[in-house]
């Protein structure tokens, strides 16, 4: 993979159109396919000189974002995310779906997700604008920390105002 392309025998398997989710069967298939693609991502990280532990941590972060949020919750193609999708995840979904949301764990997920989309760009599966959107959203960690703190500070009927600031509604 040092030529920065997905192996020739995997090109059709990992073609972006293979990651479309229209129904439950697609969701199951795409989840499995995503898991296989994440293995390619992991191997590329190791080939670039990351330790197995570093590569695993990054792959796990991307895995969580993709296989817990993008595919089952948003039912979206991992190579064609809406602008701001990562912001919705980090600023809302992760916070309300995690027992004890914290910036350290979220930061690891964001780091893995960013590394994953850089890999996707390197192998020409996403365009520069998607990568730029991911980079911008990953860099806003102070905002996500503030969102976590604000979530813990919600009183009475304050949830709706908190949710509207970074809504999951499209």
PDB file of C-alpha atoms in Angstrom:
ATOM      1  CA  UNK A   1       0.000   0.000   0.000  1.00  0.00           C
ATOM      2  CA  UNK A   2       2.986   2.277  -0.098  1.00  0.00           C
ATOM      3  CA  UNK A   3       1.821   3.687  -3.421  1.00  0.00           C
ATOM      4  CA  UNK A   4      -1.107   5.242  -1.506  1.00  0.00           C
ATOM      5  CA  UNK A   5      -3.843   3.355  -3.278  1.00  0.00           C
ATOM      6  CA  UNK A   6      -6.165   0.658  -2.101  1.00  0.00           C
ATOM      7  CA  UNK A   7      -4.983  -2.717  -3.374  1.00  0.00           C
ATOM      8  CA  UNK A   8      -6.245  -3.395  -6.858  1.00  0.00           C
ATOM      9  CA  UNK A   9      -8.338  -6.398  -5.779  1.00  0.00           C
ATOM     10  CA  UNK A  10     -10.014  -4.212  -3.156  1.00  0.00           C
ATOM     11  CA  UNK A  11     -10.886  -1.251  -5.402  1.00  0.00           C
ATOM     12  CA  UNK A  12     -14.314  -2.577  -6.370  1.00  0.00           C
ATOM     13  CA  UNK A  13     -14.996  -3.854  -2.859  1.00  0.00           C
ATOM     14  CA  UNK A  14     -14.219  -0.488  -1.278  1.00  0.00           C
ATOM     15  CA  UNK A  15     -15.725   1.694  -3.999  1.00  0.00           C
ATOM     16  CA  UNK A  16     -17.702   4.555  -2.425  1.00  0.00           C
ATOM     17  CA  UNK A  17     -20.979   3.390  -3.965  1.00  0.00           C
ATOM     18  CA  UNK A  18     -20.623   0.125  -1.998  1.00  0.00           C
ATOM     19  CA  UNK A  19     -21.115   2.150   1.212  1.00  0.00           C
ATOM     20  CA  UNK A  20     -24.625   3.419   0.463  1.00  0.00           C
ATOM     21  CA  UNK A  21     -27.141   2.635   3.221  1.00  0.00           C
ATOM     22  CA  UNK A  22     -30.781   2.416   2.135  1.00  0.00           C
ATOM     23  CA  UNK A  23     -32.145  -0.360   4.342  1.00  0.00           C
ATOM     24  CA  UNK A  24     -31.248  -2.755   7.151  1.00  0.00           C
ATOM     25  CA  UNK A  25     -29.522  -5.221   4.829  1.00  0.00           C
ATOM     26  CA  UNK A  26     -27.345  -2.411   3.465  1.00  0.00           C
ATOM     27  CA  UNK A  27     -26.560  -1.272   6.989  1.00  0.00           C
ATOM     28  CA  UNK A  28     -25.342  -4.739   7.963  1.00  0.00           C
ATOM     29  CA  UNK A  29     -23.309  -5.116   4.769  1.00  0.00           C
ATOM     30  CA  UNK A  30     -21.787  -1.631   5.043  1.00  0.00           C
ATOM     31  CA  UNK A  31     -20.911  -2.192   8.697  1.00  0.00           C
ATOM     32  CA  UNK A  32     -18.944  -5.329   7.761  1.00  0.00           C
ATOM     33  CA  UNK A  33     -17.353  -3.605   4.793  1.00  0.00           C
ATOM     34  CA  UNK A  34     -16.363  -0.665   6.959  1.00  0.00           C
ATOM     35  CA  UNK A  35     -14.728  -3.036   9.425  1.00  0.00           C
ATOM     36  CA  UNK A  36     -12.654  -4.512   6.603  1.00  0.00           C
ATOM     37  CA  UNK A  37     -11.711  -1.065   5.318  1.00  0.00           C
ATOM     38  CA  UNK A  38     -10.633  -0.032   8.817  1.00  0.00           C
ATOM     39  CA  UNK A  39      -8.193  -2.957   8.750  1.00  0.00           C
ATOM     40  CA  UNK A  40      -6.608  -1.455   5.621  1.00  0.00           C
ATOM     41  CA  UNK A  41      -6.410   1.879   7.425  1.00  0.00           C
ATOM     42  CA  UNK A  42      -4.745   0.215  10.427  1.00  0.00           C
ATOM     43  CA  UNK A  43      -2.192  -1.567   8.217  1.00  0.00           C
ATOM     44  CA  UNK A  44      -1.373   1.692   6.446  1.00  0.00           C
ATOM     45  CA  UNK A  45      -0.738   3.394   9.787  1.00  0.00           C
ATOM     46  CA  UNK A  46       1.646   0.610  10.803  1.00  0.00           C
ATOM     47  CA  UNK A  47       3.363   0.758   7.411  1.00  0.00           C
ATOM     48  CA  UNK A  48       3.886   4.493   7.923  1.00  0.00           C
ATOM     49  CA  UNK A  49       5.723   3.770  11.175  1.00  0.00           C
ATOM     50  CA  UNK A  50       3.053   3.978  13.869  1.00  0.00           C
ATOM     51  CA  UNK A  51       3.292   1.412  16.633  1.00  0.00           C
ATOM     52  CA  UNK A  52       0.606  -1.243  16.774  1.00  0.00           C
ATOM     53  CA  UNK A  53      -0.817   0.476  19.867  1.00  0.00           C
ATOM     54  CA  UNK A  54      -0.964   3.898  18.194  1.00  0.00           C
ATOM     55  CA  UNK A  55      -2.510   2.447  15.055  1.00  0.00           C
ATOM     56  CA  UNK A  56      -5.063   0.516  17.106  1.00  0.00           C
ATOM     57  CA  UNK A  57      -6.063   3.609  19.077  1.00  0.00           C
ATOM     58  CA  UNK A  58      -6.564   5.640  15.889  1.00  0.00           C
ATOM     59  CA  UNK A  59      -8.484   2.840  14.175  1.00  0.00           C
ATOM     60  CA  UNK A  60     -10.672   2.439  17.253  1.00  0.00           C
ATOM     61  CA  UNK A  61     -11.505   6.152  17.258  1.00  0.00           C
ATOM     62  CA  UNK A  62     -12.532   6.068  13.615  1.00  0.00           C
ATOM     63  CA  UNK A  63     -14.407   2.803  14.157  1.00  0.00           C
ATOM     64  CA  UNK A  64     -16.502   4.334  16.917  1.00  0.00           C
ATOM     65  CA  UNK A  65     -17.472   7.375  14.851  1.00  0.00           C
ATOM     66  CA  UNK A  66     -18.254   5.352  11.732  1.00  0.00           C
ATOM     67  CA  UNK A  67     -19.796   2.163  13.096  1.00  0.00           C
ATOM     68  CA  UNK A  68     -21.720   3.654  16.015  1.00  0.00           C
ATOM     69  CA  UNK A  69     -22.861   6.951  14.506  1.00  0.00           C
ATOM     70  CA  UNK A  70     -22.493   7.376  10.742  1.00  0.00           C
ATOM     71  CA  UNK A  71     -23.683   3.968   9.571  1.00  0.00           C
ATOM     72  CA  UNK A  72     -26.400   2.928  12.063  1.00  0.00           C
ATOM     73  CA  UNK A  73     -27.644   6.286  13.339  1.00  0.00           C
ATOM     74  CA  UNK A  74     -27.275   8.576  10.335  1.00  0.00           C
ATOM     75  CA  UNK A  75     -27.358   5.803   7.699  1.00  0.00           C
ATOM     76  CA  UNK A  76     -24.916   7.786   5.633  1.00  0.00           C
ATOM     77  CA  UNK A  77     -22.164   6.825   3.212  1.00  0.00           C
ATOM     78  CA  UNK A  78     -18.868   7.148   5.098  1.00  0.00           C
ATOM     79  CA  UNK A  79     -17.250   8.713   2.013  1.00  0.00           C
ATOM     80  CA  UNK A  80     -20.007  11.302   1.450  1.00  0.00           C
ATOM     81  CA  UNK A  81     -20.722  12.861   4.831  1.00  0.00           C
ATOM     82  CA  UNK A  82     -22.848  15.970   5.095  1.00  0.00           C
ATOM     83  CA  UNK A  83     -20.876  19.061   6.106  1.00  0.00           C
ATOM     84  CA  UNK A  84     -20.940  19.391   9.880  1.00  0.00           C
ATOM     85  CA  UNK A  85     -21.709  15.711  10.517  1.00  0.00           C
ATOM     86  CA  UNK A  86     -18.658  15.283  12.749  1.00  0.00           C
ATOM     87  CA  UNK A  87     -19.645  18.412  14.678  1.00  0.00           C
ATOM     88  CA  UNK A  88     -23.089  16.895  15.329  1.00  0.00           C
ATOM     89  CA  UNK A  89     -21.419  13.762  16.587  1.00  0.00           C
ATOM     90  CA  UNK A  90     -18.907  15.466  18.881  1.00  0.00           C
ATOM     91  CA  UNK A  91     -21.131  18.316  20.036  1.00  0.00           C
ATOM     92  CA  UNK A  92     -24.276  16.310  20.695  1.00  0.00           C
ATOM     93  CA  UNK A  93     -24.555  12.592  19.887  1.00  0.00           C
ATOM     94  CA  UNK A  94     -21.407  11.474  21.724  1.00  0.00           C
ATOM     95  CA  UNK A  95     -22.371  13.539  24.765  1.00  0.00           C
ATOM     96  CA  UNK A  96     -25.927  12.237  25.127  1.00  0.00           C
ATOM     97  CA  UNK A  97     -25.100   8.624  24.182  1.00  0.00           C
ATOM     98  CA  UNK A  98     -22.080   8.143  26.432  1.00  0.00           C
ATOM     99  CA  UNK A  99     -22.437   7.271  30.090  1.00  0.00           C
ATOM    100  CA  UNK A 100     -19.651   9.627  31.162  1.00  0.00           C
ATOM    101  CA  UNK A 101     -18.705  11.823  28.209  1.00  0.00           C
ATOM    102  CA  UNK A 102     -15.298  13.407  28.539  1.00  0.00           C
ATOM    103  CA  UNK A 103     -12.969  15.386  26.349  1.00  0.00           C
ATOM    104  CA  UNK A 104     -10.068  12.928  26.639  1.00  0.00           C
ATOM    105  CA  UNK A 105     -12.077  10.056  25.168  1.00  0.00           C
ATOM    106  CA  UNK A 106     -13.732  12.311  22.599  1.00  0.00           C
ATOM    107  CA  UNK A 107     -10.319  13.663  21.630  1.00  0.00           C
ATOM    108  CA  UNK A 108      -9.112  10.127  20.905  1.00  0.00           C
ATOM    109  CA  UNK A 109     -12.162   9.509  18.722  1.00  0.00           C
ATOM    110  CA  UNK A 110     -11.590  12.782  16.861  1.00  0.00           C
ATOM    111  CA  UNK A 111      -7.898  11.988  16.337  1.00  0.00           C
ATOM    112  CA  UNK A 112      -8.753   8.587  14.902  1.00  0.00           C
ATOM    113  CA  UNK A 113     -11.467  10.019  12.701  1.00  0.00           C
ATOM    114  CA  UNK A 114      -9.154  12.702  11.354  1.00  0.00           C
ATOM    115  CA  UNK A 115      -6.412  10.156  10.628  1.00  0.00           C
ATOM    116  CA  UNK A 116      -8.980   7.946   8.895  1.00  0.00           C
ATOM    117  CA  UNK A 117     -10.202  10.708   6.600  1.00  0.00           C
ATOM    118  CA  UNK A 118      -6.630  11.709   5.798  1.00  0.00           C
ATOM    119  CA  UNK A 119      -6.085   8.108   4.761  1.00  0.00           C
ATOM    120  CA  UNK A 120      -9.281   8.183   2.684  1.00  0.00           C
ATOM    121  CA  UNK A 121      -8.005  11.307   0.928  1.00  0.00           C
ATOM    122  CA  UNK A 122      -4.618   9.697   0.352  1.00  0.00           C
ATOM    123  CA  UNK A 123      -6.267   6.737  -1.394  1.00  0.00           C
ATOM    124  CA  UNK A 124      -8.616   9.057  -3.325  1.00  0.00           C
ATOM    125  CA  UNK A 125     -11.883   7.984  -1.706  1.00  0.00           C
ATOM    126  CA  UNK A 126     -12.897  11.438  -0.461  1.00  0.00           C
ATOM    127  CA  UNK A 127     -12.415  14.873  -1.916  1.00  0.00           C
ATOM    128  CA  UNK A 128     -10.433  17.713  -0.403  1.00  0.00           C
ATOM    129  CA  UNK A 129     -13.556  19.583   0.734  1.00  0.00           C
ATOM    130  CA  UNK A 130     -14.723  16.684   2.936  1.00  0.00           C
ATOM    131  CA  UNK A 131     -11.277  16.381   4.486  1.00  0.00           C
ATOM    132  CA  UNK A 132     -11.178  20.141   5.119  1.00  0.00           C
ATOM    133  CA  UNK A 133     -14.577  19.951   6.848  1.00  0.00           C
ATOM    134  CA  UNK A 134     -13.371  17.058   9.037  1.00  0.00           C
ATOM    135  CA  UNK A 135     -10.151  18.918   9.893  1.00  0.00           C
ATOM    136  CA  UNK A 136     -12.099  22.038  10.854  1.00  0.00           C
ATOM    137  CA  UNK A 137     -14.533  20.130  13.042  1.00  0.00           C
ATOM    138  CA  UNK A 138     -11.798  18.067  14.719  1.00  0.00           C
ATOM    139  CA  UNK A 139      -9.904  21.234  15.633  1.00  0.00           C
ATOM    140  CA  UNK A 140     -12.806  22.679  17.652  1.00  0.00           C
ATOM    141  CA  UNK A 141     -12.048  20.719  20.828  1.00  0.00           C
ATOM    142  CA  UNK A 142     -12.559  23.666  23.160  1.00  0.00           C
ATOM    143  CA  UNK A 143     -16.126  23.945  21.874  1.00  0.00           C
ATOM    144  CA  UNK A 144     -16.771  20.246  22.526  1.00  0.00           C
ATOM    145  CA  UNK A 145     -15.369  20.605  26.038  1.00  0.00           C
ATOM    146  CA  UNK A 146     -17.754  23.494  26.623  1.00  0.00           C
ATOM    147  CA  UNK A 147     -20.634  21.385  25.271  1.00  0.00           C
ATOM    148  CA  UNK A 148     -19.817  18.573  27.699  1.00  0.00           C
ATOM    149  CA  UNK A 149     -19.658  21.015  30.630  1.00  0.00           C
ATOM    150  CA  UNK A 150     -22.900  22.674  29.555  1.00  0.00           C
ATOM    151  CA  UNK A 151     -24.578  19.279  29.310  1.00  0.00           C
ATOM    152  CA  UNK A 152     -23.651  18.433  32.907  1.00  0.00           C
ATOM    153  CA  UNK A 153     -24.942  21.852  33.986  1.00  0.00           C
ATOM    154  CA  UNK A 154     -28.412  21.469  32.436  1.00  0.00           C
ATOM    155  CA  UNK A 155     -31.202  22.184  34.877  1.00  0.00           C
ATOM    156  CA  UNK A 156     -34.971  21.922  34.623  1.00  0.00           C
ATOM    157  CA  UNK A 157     -36.031  22.268  30.982  1.00  0.00           C
ATOM    158  CA  UNK A 158     -32.639  23.455  29.697  1.00  0.00           C
ATOM    159  CA  UNK A 159     -32.023  20.423  27.507  1.00  0.00           C
ATOM    160  CA  UNK A 160     -33.932  21.801  24.513  1.00  0.00           C
ATOM    161  CA  UNK A 161     -31.832  24.956  24.392  1.00  0.00           C
ATOM    162  CA  UNK A 162     -28.667  22.878  24.764  1.00  0.00           C
ATOM    163  CA  UNK A 163     -29.746  20.521  21.964  1.00  0.00           C
ATOM    164  CA  UNK A 164     -30.701  23.333  19.594  1.00  0.00           C
ATOM    165  CA  UNK A 165     -27.209  24.853  19.779  1.00  0.00           C
ATOM    166  CA  UNK A 166     -25.774  21.773  18.047  1.00  0.00           C
ATOM    167  CA  UNK A 167     -28.775  19.817  16.877  1.00  0.00           C
ATOM    168  CA  UNK A 168     -28.877  16.331  15.475  1.00  0.00           C
ATOM    169  CA  UNK A 169     -31.802  17.356  13.314  1.00  0.00           C
ATOM    170  CA  UNK A 170     -30.854  17.746   9.678  1.00  0.00           C
TER     171      UNK A 170
END
